[in-house]
C-alpha positions as a printed Julia matrix, in Angstrom:
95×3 Matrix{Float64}:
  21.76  -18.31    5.33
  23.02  -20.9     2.96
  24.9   -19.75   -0.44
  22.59  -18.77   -3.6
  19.19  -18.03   -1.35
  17.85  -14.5    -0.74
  16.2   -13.92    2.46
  12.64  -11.31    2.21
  14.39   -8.2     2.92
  17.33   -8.33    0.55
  14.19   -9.02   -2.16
  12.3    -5.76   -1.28
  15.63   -3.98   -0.84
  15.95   -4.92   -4.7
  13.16   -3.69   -5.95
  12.94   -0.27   -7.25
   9.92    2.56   -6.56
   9.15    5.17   -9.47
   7.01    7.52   -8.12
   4.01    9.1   -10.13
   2.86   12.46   -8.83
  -0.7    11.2    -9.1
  -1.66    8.62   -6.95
  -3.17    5.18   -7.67
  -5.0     4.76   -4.96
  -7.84    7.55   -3.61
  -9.27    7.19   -0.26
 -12.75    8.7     0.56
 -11.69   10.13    4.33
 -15.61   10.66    4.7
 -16.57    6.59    4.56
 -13.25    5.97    6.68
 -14.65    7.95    9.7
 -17.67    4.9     9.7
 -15.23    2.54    9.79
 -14.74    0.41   13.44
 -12.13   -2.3    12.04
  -9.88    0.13   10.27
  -8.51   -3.2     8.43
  -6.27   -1.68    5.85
  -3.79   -0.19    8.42
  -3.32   -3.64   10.02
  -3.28   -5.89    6.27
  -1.52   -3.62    4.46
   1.82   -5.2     4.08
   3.56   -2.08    2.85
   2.33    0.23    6.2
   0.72    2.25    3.75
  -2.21    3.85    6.09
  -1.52    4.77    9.83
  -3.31    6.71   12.2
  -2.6    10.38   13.24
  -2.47   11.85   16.58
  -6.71   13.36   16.03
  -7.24    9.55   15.13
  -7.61   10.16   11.56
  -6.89    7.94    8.75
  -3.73    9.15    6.99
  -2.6     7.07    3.44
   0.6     7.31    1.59
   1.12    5.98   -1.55
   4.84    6.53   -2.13
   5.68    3.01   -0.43
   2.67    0.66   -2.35
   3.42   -2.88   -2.97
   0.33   -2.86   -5.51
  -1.13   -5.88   -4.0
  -4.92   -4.93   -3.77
  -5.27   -5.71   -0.21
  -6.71   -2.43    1.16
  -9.12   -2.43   -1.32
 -10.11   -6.25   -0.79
  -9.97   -5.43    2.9
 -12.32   -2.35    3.05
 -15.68   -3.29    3.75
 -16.58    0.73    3.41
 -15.73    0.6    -0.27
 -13.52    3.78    0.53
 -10.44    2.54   -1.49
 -10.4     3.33   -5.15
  -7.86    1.31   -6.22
  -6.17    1.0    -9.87
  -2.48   -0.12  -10.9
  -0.41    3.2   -11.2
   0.45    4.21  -15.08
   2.93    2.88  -16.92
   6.31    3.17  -15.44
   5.37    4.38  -12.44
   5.19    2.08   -9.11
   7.24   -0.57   -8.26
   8.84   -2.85  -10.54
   9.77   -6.19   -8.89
  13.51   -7.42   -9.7
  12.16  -10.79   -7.78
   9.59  -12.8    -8.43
């Protein structure tokens, strides 16, 4: 790497999470179950939803980029997305 650049992961290792004990983002588990394309675990770029070992959709918040995707993504209209208040979520030291 040549002197004065940043490479992606020393970014995101600079930004700082402040996490609200209310999420930002509520998923409606009952639409997800209709779902064949499961799109927001694989666009998400934070790896915010995952399945668990039943096959269920499991979402955690904690690690959100606040980019909108899962809820642009979700063709169920199962994401209920808003920005998280203020001073909570992440605050970009980057960009």
């Amino acid at each position: 790497m040549s002197k004065g650049k940043l490479d992606l992961s020393q970014i995101m290792t600079n930004n700082k999470w402040v996490v609200d004990e209310e999420p930002h983002i509520i998923v409606d588990y009952e639409k997800c179950e209709k779902c064949d394309t499961k799109a927001c675990i694989y666009m998400c770029p934070a790896g915010c939803y995952e399945l668990d070992e039943h096959g269920k959709l499991r979402f955690n918040y904690e690690g959100c980029l606040e980019c909108g995707t899962c809820r642009l993504v979700c063709d169920k209209k199962a994401i209920k997305w808003s920005y998280p208040r203020s001073g909570y979520g992440i605050q970009y030291r980057y960009g």
